[in-house]
Every structure is written in structure tokens, then in C-alpha cells.
CSV table of C-alpha atoms in Angstrom, one decimal:
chain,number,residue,atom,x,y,z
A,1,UNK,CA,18.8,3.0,-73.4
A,2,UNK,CA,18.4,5.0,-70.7
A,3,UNK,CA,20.2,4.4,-67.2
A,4,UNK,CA,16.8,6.8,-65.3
A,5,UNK,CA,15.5,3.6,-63.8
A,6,UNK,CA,18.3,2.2,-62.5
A,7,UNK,CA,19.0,5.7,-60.8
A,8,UNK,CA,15.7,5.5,-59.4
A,9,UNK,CA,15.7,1.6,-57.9
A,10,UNK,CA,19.0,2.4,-56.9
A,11,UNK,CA,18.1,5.8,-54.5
A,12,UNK,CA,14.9,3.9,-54.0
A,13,UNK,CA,17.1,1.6,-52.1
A,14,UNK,CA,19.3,4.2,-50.6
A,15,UNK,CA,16.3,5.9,-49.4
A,16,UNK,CA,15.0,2.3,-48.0
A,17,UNK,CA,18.0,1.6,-46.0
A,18,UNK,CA,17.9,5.4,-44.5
A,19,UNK,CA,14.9,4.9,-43.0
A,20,UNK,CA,15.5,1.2,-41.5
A,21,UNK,CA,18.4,2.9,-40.1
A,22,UNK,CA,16.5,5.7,-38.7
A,23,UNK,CA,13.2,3.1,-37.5
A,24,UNK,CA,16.4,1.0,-35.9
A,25,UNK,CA,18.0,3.9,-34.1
A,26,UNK,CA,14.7,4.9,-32.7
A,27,UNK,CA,14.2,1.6,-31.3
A,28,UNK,CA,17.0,1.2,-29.6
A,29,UNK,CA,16.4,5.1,-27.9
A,30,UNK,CA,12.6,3.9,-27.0
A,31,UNK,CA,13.6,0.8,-25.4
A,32,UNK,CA,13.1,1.1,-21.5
A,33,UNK,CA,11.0,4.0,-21.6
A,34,UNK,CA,9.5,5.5,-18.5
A,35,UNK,CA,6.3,7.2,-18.2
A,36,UNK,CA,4.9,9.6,-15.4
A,37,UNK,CA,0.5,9.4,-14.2
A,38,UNK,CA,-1.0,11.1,-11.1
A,39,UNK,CA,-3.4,9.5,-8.6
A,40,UNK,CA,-6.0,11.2,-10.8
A,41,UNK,CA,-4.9,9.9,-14.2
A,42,UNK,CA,-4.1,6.9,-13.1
A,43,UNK,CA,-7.8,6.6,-11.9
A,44,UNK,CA,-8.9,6.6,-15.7
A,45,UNK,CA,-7.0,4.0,-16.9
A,46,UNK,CA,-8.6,-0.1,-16.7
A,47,UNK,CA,-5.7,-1.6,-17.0
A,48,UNK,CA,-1.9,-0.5,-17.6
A,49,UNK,CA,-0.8,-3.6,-19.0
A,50,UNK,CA,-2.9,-3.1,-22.1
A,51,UNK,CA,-0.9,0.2,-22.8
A,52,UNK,CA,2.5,-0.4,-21.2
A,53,UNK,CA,5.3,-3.0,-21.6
A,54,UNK,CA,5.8,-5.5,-19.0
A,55,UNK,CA,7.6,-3.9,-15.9
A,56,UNK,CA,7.6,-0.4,-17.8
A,57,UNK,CA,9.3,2.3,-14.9
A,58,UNK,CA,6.1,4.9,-14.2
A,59,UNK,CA,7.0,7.6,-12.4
A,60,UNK,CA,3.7,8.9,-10.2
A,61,UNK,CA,4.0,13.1,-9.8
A,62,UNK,CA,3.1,14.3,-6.6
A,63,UNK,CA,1.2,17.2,-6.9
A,64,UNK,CA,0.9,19.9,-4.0
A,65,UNK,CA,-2.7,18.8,-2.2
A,66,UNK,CA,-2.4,15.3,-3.1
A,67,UNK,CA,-3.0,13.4,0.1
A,68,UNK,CA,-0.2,10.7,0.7
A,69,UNK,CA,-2.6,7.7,0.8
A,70,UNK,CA,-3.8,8.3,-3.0
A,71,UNK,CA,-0.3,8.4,-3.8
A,72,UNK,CA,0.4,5.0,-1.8
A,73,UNK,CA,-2.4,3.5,-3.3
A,74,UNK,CA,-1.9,4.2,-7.1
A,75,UNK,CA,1.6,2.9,-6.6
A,76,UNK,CA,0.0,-0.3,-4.7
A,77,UNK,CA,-2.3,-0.7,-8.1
A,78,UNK,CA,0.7,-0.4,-10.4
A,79,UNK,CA,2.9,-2.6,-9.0
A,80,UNK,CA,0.3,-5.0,-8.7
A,81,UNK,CA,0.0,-5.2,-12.6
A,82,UNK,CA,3.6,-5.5,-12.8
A,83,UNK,CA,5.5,-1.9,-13.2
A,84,UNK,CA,8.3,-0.5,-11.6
A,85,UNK,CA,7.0,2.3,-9.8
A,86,UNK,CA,8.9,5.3,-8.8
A,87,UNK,CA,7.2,8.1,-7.0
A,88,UNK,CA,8.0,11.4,-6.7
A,89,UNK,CA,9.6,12.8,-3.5
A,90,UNK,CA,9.1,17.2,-3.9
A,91,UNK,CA,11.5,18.2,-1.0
A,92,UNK,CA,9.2,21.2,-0.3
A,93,UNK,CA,6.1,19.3,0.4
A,94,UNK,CA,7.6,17.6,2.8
A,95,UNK,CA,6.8,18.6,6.5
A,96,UNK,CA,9.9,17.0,7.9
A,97,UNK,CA,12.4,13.9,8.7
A,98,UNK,CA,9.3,12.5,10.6
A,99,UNK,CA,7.1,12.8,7.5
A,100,UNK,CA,9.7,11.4,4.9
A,101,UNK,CA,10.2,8.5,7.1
A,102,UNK,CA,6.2,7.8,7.3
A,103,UNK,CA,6.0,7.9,3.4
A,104,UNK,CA,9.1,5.9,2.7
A,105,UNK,CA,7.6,3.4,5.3
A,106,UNK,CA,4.5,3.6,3.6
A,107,UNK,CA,5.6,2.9,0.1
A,108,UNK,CA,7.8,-0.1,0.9
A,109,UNK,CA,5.3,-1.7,3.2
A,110,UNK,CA,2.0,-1.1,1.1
A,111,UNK,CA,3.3,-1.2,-2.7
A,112,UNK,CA,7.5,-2.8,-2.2
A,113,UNK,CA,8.5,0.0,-4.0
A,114,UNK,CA,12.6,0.9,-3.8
A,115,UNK,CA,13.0,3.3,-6.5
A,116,UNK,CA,12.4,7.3,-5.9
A,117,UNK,CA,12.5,10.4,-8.0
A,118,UNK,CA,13.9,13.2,-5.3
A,119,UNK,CA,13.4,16.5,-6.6
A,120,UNK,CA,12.5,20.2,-4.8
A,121,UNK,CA,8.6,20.3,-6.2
A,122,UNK,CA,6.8,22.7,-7.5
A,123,UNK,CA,6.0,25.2,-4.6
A,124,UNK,CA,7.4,28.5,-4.1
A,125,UNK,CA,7.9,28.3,-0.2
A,126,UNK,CA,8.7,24.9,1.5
A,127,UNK,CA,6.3,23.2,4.0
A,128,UNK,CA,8.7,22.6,6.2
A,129,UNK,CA,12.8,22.1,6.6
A,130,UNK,CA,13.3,20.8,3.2
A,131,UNK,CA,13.8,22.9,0.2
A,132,UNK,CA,15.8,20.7,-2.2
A,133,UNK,CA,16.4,17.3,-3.3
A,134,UNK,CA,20.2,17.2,-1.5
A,135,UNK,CA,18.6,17.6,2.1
A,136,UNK,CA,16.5,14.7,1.2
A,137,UNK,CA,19.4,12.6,0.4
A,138,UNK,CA,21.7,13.9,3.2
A,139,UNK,CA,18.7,12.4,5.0
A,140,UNK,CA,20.4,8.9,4.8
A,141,UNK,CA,16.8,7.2,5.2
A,142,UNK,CA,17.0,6.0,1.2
A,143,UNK,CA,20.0,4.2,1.7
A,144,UNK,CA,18.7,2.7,5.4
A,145,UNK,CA,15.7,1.7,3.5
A,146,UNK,CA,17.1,0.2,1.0
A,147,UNK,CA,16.3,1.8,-1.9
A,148,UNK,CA,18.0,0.7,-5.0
A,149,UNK,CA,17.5,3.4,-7.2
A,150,UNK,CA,17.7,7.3,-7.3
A,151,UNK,CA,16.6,9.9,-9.7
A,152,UNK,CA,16.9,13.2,-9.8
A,153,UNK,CA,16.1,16.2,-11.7
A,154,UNK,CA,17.6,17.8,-14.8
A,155,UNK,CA,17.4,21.2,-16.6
A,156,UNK,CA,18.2,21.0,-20.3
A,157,UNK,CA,17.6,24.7,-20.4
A,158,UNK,CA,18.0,25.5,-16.9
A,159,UNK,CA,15.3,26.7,-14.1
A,160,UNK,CA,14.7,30.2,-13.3
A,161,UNK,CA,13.2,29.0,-9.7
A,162,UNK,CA,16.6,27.7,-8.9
A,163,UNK,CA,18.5,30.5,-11.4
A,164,UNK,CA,16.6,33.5,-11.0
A,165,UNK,CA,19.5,35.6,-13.7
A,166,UNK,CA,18.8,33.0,-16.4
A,167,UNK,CA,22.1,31.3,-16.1
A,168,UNK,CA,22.9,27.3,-15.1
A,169,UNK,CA,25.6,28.4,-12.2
A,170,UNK,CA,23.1,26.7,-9.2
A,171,UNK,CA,21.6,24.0,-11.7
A,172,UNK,CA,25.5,23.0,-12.7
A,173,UNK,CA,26.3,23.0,-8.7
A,174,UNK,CA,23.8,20.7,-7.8
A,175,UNK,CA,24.2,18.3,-10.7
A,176,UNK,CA,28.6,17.9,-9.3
A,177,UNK,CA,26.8,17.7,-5.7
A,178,UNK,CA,24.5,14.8,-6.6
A,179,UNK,CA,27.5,13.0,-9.2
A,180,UNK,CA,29.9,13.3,-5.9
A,181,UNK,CA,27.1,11.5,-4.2
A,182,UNK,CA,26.1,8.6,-6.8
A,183,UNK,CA,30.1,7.6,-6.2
A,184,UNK,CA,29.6,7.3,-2.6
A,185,UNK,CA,26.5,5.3,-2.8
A,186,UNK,CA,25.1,2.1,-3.6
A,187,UNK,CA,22.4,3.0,-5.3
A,188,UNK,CA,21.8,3.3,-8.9
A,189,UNK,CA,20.9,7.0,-9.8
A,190,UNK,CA,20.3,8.9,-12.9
A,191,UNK,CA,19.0,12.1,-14.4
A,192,UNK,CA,15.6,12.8,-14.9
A,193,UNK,CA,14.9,16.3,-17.0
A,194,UNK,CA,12.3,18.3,-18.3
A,195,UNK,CA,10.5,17.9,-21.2
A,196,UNK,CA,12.3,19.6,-24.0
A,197,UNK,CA,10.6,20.1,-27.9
A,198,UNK,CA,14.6,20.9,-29.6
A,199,UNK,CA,17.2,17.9,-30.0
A,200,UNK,CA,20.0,20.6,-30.5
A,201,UNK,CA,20.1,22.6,-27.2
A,202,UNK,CA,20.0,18.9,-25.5
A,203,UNK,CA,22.6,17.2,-27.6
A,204,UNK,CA,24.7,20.3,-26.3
A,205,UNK,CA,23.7,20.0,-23.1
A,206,UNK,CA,24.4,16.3,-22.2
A,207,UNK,CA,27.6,16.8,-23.7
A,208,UNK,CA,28.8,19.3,-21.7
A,209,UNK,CA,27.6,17.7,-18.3
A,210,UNK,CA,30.2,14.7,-19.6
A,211,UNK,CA,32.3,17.3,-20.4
A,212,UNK,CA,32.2,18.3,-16.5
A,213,UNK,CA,32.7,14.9,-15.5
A,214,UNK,CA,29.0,14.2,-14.5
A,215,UNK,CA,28.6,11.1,-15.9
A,216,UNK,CA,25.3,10.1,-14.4
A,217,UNK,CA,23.1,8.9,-16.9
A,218,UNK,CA,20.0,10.8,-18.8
A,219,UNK,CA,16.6,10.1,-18.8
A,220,UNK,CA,15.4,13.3,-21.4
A,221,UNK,CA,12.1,14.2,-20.6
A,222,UNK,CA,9.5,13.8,-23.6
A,223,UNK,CA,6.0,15.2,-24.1
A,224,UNK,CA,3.9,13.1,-25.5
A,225,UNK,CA,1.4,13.8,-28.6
A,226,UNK,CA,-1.0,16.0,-27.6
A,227,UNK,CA,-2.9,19.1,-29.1
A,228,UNK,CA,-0.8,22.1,-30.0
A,229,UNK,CA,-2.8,24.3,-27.6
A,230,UNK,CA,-2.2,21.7,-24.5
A,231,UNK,CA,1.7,21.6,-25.2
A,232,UNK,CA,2.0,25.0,-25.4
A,233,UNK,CA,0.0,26.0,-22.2
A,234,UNK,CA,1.8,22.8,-19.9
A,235,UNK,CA,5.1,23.9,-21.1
A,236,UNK,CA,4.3,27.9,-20.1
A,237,UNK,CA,3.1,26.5,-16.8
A,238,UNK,CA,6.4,24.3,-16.6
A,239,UNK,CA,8.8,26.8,-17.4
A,240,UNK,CA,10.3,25.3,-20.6
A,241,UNK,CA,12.7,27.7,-22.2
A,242,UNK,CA,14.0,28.2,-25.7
A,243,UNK,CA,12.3,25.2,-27.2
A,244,UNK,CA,9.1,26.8,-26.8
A,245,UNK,CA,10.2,28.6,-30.0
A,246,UNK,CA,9.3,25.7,-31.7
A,247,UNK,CA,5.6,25.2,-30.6
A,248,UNK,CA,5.0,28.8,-31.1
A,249,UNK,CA,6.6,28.7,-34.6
A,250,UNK,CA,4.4,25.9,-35.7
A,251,UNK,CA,1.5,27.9,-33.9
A,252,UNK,CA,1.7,30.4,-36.4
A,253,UNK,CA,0.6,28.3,-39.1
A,254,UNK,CA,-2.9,27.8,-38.6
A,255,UNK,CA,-3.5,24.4,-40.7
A,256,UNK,CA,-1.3,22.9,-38.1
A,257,UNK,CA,-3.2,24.6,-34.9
A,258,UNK,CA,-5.5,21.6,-34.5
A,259,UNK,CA,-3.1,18.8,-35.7
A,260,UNK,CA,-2.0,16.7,-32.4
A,261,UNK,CA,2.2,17.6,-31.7
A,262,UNK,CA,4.1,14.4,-32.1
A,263,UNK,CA,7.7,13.9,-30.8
A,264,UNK,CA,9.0,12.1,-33.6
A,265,UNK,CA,11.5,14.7,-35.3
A,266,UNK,CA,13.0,15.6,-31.6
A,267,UNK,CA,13.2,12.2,-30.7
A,268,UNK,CA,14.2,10.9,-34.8
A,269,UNK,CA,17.3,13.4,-34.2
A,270,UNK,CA,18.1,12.4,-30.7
A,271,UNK,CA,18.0,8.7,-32.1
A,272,UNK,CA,20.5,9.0,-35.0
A,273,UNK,CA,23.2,11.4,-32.7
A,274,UNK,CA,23.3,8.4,-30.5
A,275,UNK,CA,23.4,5.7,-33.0
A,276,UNK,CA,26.5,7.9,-34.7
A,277,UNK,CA,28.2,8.6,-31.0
A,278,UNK,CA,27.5,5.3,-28.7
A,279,UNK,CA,29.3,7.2,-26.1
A,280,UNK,CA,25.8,9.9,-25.9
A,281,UNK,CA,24.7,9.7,-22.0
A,282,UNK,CA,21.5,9.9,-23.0
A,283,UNK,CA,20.1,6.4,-22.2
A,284,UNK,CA,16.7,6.5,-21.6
A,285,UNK,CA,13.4,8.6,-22.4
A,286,UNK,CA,11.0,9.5,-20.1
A,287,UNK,CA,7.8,10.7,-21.6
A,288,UNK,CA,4.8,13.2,-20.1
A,289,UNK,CA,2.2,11.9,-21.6
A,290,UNK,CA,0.4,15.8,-22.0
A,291,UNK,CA,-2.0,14.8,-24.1
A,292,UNK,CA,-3.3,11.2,-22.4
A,293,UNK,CA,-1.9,7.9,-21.2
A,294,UNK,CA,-3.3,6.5,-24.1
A,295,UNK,CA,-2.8,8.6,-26.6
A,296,UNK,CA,1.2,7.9,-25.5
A,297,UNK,CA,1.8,4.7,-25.0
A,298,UNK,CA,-0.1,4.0,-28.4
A,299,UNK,CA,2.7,6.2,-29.7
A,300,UNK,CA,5.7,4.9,-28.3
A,301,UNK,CA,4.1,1.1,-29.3
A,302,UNK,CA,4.2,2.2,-33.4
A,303,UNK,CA,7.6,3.8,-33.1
A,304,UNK,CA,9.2,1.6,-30.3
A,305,UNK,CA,9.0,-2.3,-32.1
A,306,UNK,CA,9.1,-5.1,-30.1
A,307,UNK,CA,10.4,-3.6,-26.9
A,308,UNK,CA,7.3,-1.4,-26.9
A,309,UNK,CA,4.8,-4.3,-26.8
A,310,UNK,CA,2.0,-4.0,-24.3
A,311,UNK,CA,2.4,-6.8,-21.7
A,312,UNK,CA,-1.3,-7.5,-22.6
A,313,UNK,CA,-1.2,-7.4,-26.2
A,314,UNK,CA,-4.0,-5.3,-28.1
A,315,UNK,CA,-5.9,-7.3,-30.3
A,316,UNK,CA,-6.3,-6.0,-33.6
């Protein structure tokens, strides 16, 4: 009598369990997640709370030319529906103390929002006295009003507009600067990165920053599902670094050119490091939803279980 099919039911089983595990630790990763809209996405969207878990943490970009009262007024909307909004604070768009006061002022009174994402932006030359996310926080005017949590920005594979020879030296020194700070202040603050397309790199990465003795935790930036064409030209544009590799290595094949990019193998591997190392300080993901709100959230609902759940649920 042949033993073949208890071989089978019994790596049938194996194989079972592996991927409960794996559905399990990708779960646990997606519970929490943020995601980031602009005024003008934002706009096409009825209503987040078909899409988004109750009190979800959306991030609203500020893009150079967006005038401060669309800004105010998207983050009014959102936290009307009942989100945790967090807008973006670009150091170099900002005129001066004057003008950082007036939009903190603006954002408390008009949409009660206490959380901020301080980064430099996205402009070669400042507007003004600011030109990174530090001055905004020596500022003080965070802490005076109140806010109760600060993010700032992270490089996976560092930033040539901060290290122009391609190393991490400036990146590194700001990351100790801003750690120095979160143990001086009251406020909760964490690390908000790029969107990155190789687990590898960031596994390496976090674990050095703990290494260093910056503990702060990570939000890893996450692109959404989108078209292979729209990754590839938003992460050019965004200045992602050696995991572009693996756009333009799947670019070459051209059955795959018009198949949508999914972040399920990056994220699958980030999953099961931390479910193996509970220590990983990488807590939350953050996703850039390049290829539509939508198209996202519907995502991270199939692959995120019951934490994922709209706060309106979809009927079927």
C-alpha cells in the first residue's frame, strides 16, 4: 500500500498552516495603517468611511501651490467622518514663524487636528527662513499648541537632496537630532519614510537605526497597487533609490507591463521578519496610494482582516 497520499495530506497541511501564518503575520503588520490624499484627491472621493477603517491616520501632502485654506478644509471634511488627520508641515513652504503660527491656528480651530507630519518639502530653495523639519520643531509652537503627535521623515535609502555624495552621513545626523528631541518632549513622534519596493535594504535599515540607539518607531512607506508605468514614473520623480531595480526588472518582461504592481511580496516579507523578531521597530505602514484611494484601501481590506474593515461596511 502506498504511503503517497498520506505524504500529500500531510504537506497539504504543512502548506495550510504556512500560509495562515503568513495571512496572520500580515495582519498584525496592516493593523493601524495610515494613508496619505491631497486636497485634489480627496475631492474625488464621496465618502472615506466606505474605504477606510474607523479613525484610520490620513496623512494630507501639501503640495507647493496648494493654497492653505484647501488644505484646512480637506482636513475639516476628514475629521468630520471620523479620521485622524495629520497634515503635512514642508519647512520650505513656509514663509515664516508668523505663517506656521497662522496654519497651526488654523488647523486646531477649523478641523481639532493635533497631529503633524514635519518634514523639509519638496522645493529646491526655501520660501522663507525654514529649510528643514528641526527649525520647525525648535519653533516650540507644536508643543505650546498642544500637539500630541509628531512625525517626521525617513530615508530607507537615503535622499540625495539632503546627501548630495550618495551617502546617509546628514540623513543619520538628523534622525540622532530628532531621537534626542522625542526624549525631551511630550509628544508622541515616530518615523515616517519613503515608499520603498525591497523588504531587504529596509529590514537592514531599521535595524541599524536601533542599532544607533534611535529607537523612534517606523511607519515604512508603502505604494499602493497601481500600474507598472505609474510606479515607476512616481518613484523617478520621488527619488527612490535601489529598489527601483525591482520595478525596472519586472518592466522588462512585457506580459507583466500592464498587470497593476501589488505590494504583497514586500510587505508578505516585512510581515514574517517581524512576526520571527517582535523586537522589529517597524510598527506601522503607511501607504501612497499611487494608483488611487480606492484602488488601496480595497487592497489593504483583502489582506488586512478585520482591522481593515471600512467603518461603513461595503455591501456585497
Amino acid at each position: 500500500m502506498s504511503l503517497l497520499p498520506f505524504r500529500r495530506r500531510a504537506e497539504s497541511r504543512a502548506a495550510e498552516a504556512d500560509t495562515e501564518a503568513g495571512n496572520a503575520a500580515m495582519e498584525a503588520l496592516l493593523e493601524g495603517f495610515s494613508v496619505e490624499v491631497m486636497p485634489r484627491t480627496a475631492e474625488k472621493v464621496d465618502d472615506f468611511r466606505a474605504l477606510l477603517p474607523q479613525h484610520t491616520r490620513v496623512y494630507i501632502a501639501h503640495i507647493e501651490g496648494t493654497p492653505i485654506e484647501d488644505m484646512v478644509a480637506t482636513a475639516k471634511r476628514l475629521a468630520s467622518e471620523g479620521f485622524a488627520v495629520m497634515p503635512h508641515f514642508p519647512a520650505r513652504i513656509i514663509k515664516d514663524r508668523a505663517t506656521l503660527q497662522d496654519w497651526i491656528a488654523r488647523y486646531q480651530g477649523e478641523a481639532g487636528v493635533e497631529q503633524a507630519l514635519l518634514l523639509a518639502g519638496g522645493v529646491a530653495e526655501p520660501h522663507g527662513e525654514f529649510e528643514h523639519s528641526m527649525q520647525l520643531l525648535e519653533t516650540g509652537l507644536f508643543d505650546e499648541h498642544g500637539f500630541k503627535r509628531l512625525h517626521v521623515a525617513g530615508h530607507p535609502e537615503g535622499n540625495k537632496d539632503i546627501d548630495p555624495d550618495g551617502s546617509d552621513a546628514n540623513v543619520s545626523d538628523a534622525l540622532r537630532w530628532k531621537q534626542a528631541f522625542s526624549e525631551r518632549t511630550d509628544a508622541e513622534m515616530a518615523i515616517a519614510t519613503q515608499f520603498c519596493f525591497e523588504a531587504k535594504p529596509v529590514i537592514r535599515w531599521a535595524d541599524r537605526l536601533r542599532e544607533e540607539g534611535i529607537t523612534l518607531p517606523i511607519h515604512i512607506g508603502v505604494a499602493g497597487p497601481a500600474k507598472l508605468q505609474t510606479m515607476i514614473k512616481f518613484a523617478l520623480a520621488c527619488g527612490v533609490g535601489p529598489s527601483l531595480q525591482v520595478l525596472q526588472k519586472r518592466a522588462k518582461d512585457v506580459t507583466k507591463l500592464v498587470m497593476p504592481f501589488e505590494p504583497d511580496d514586500f510587505l508578505q516579507e516585512l510581515a514574517d521578519h517581524k512576526a520571527a523578531h517582535p523586537e522589529f521597530n517597524i510598527e506601522r505602514v503607511h501607504f501612497f496610494p499611487l494608483g488611487g484611494i480606492k484602488t488601496c484601501a480595497t487592497w489593504a481590506r483583502d489582506h488586512g482582516g478585520a482591522s481593515a474593515v471600512p467603518a461603513v461596511p461595503v455591501e456585497a
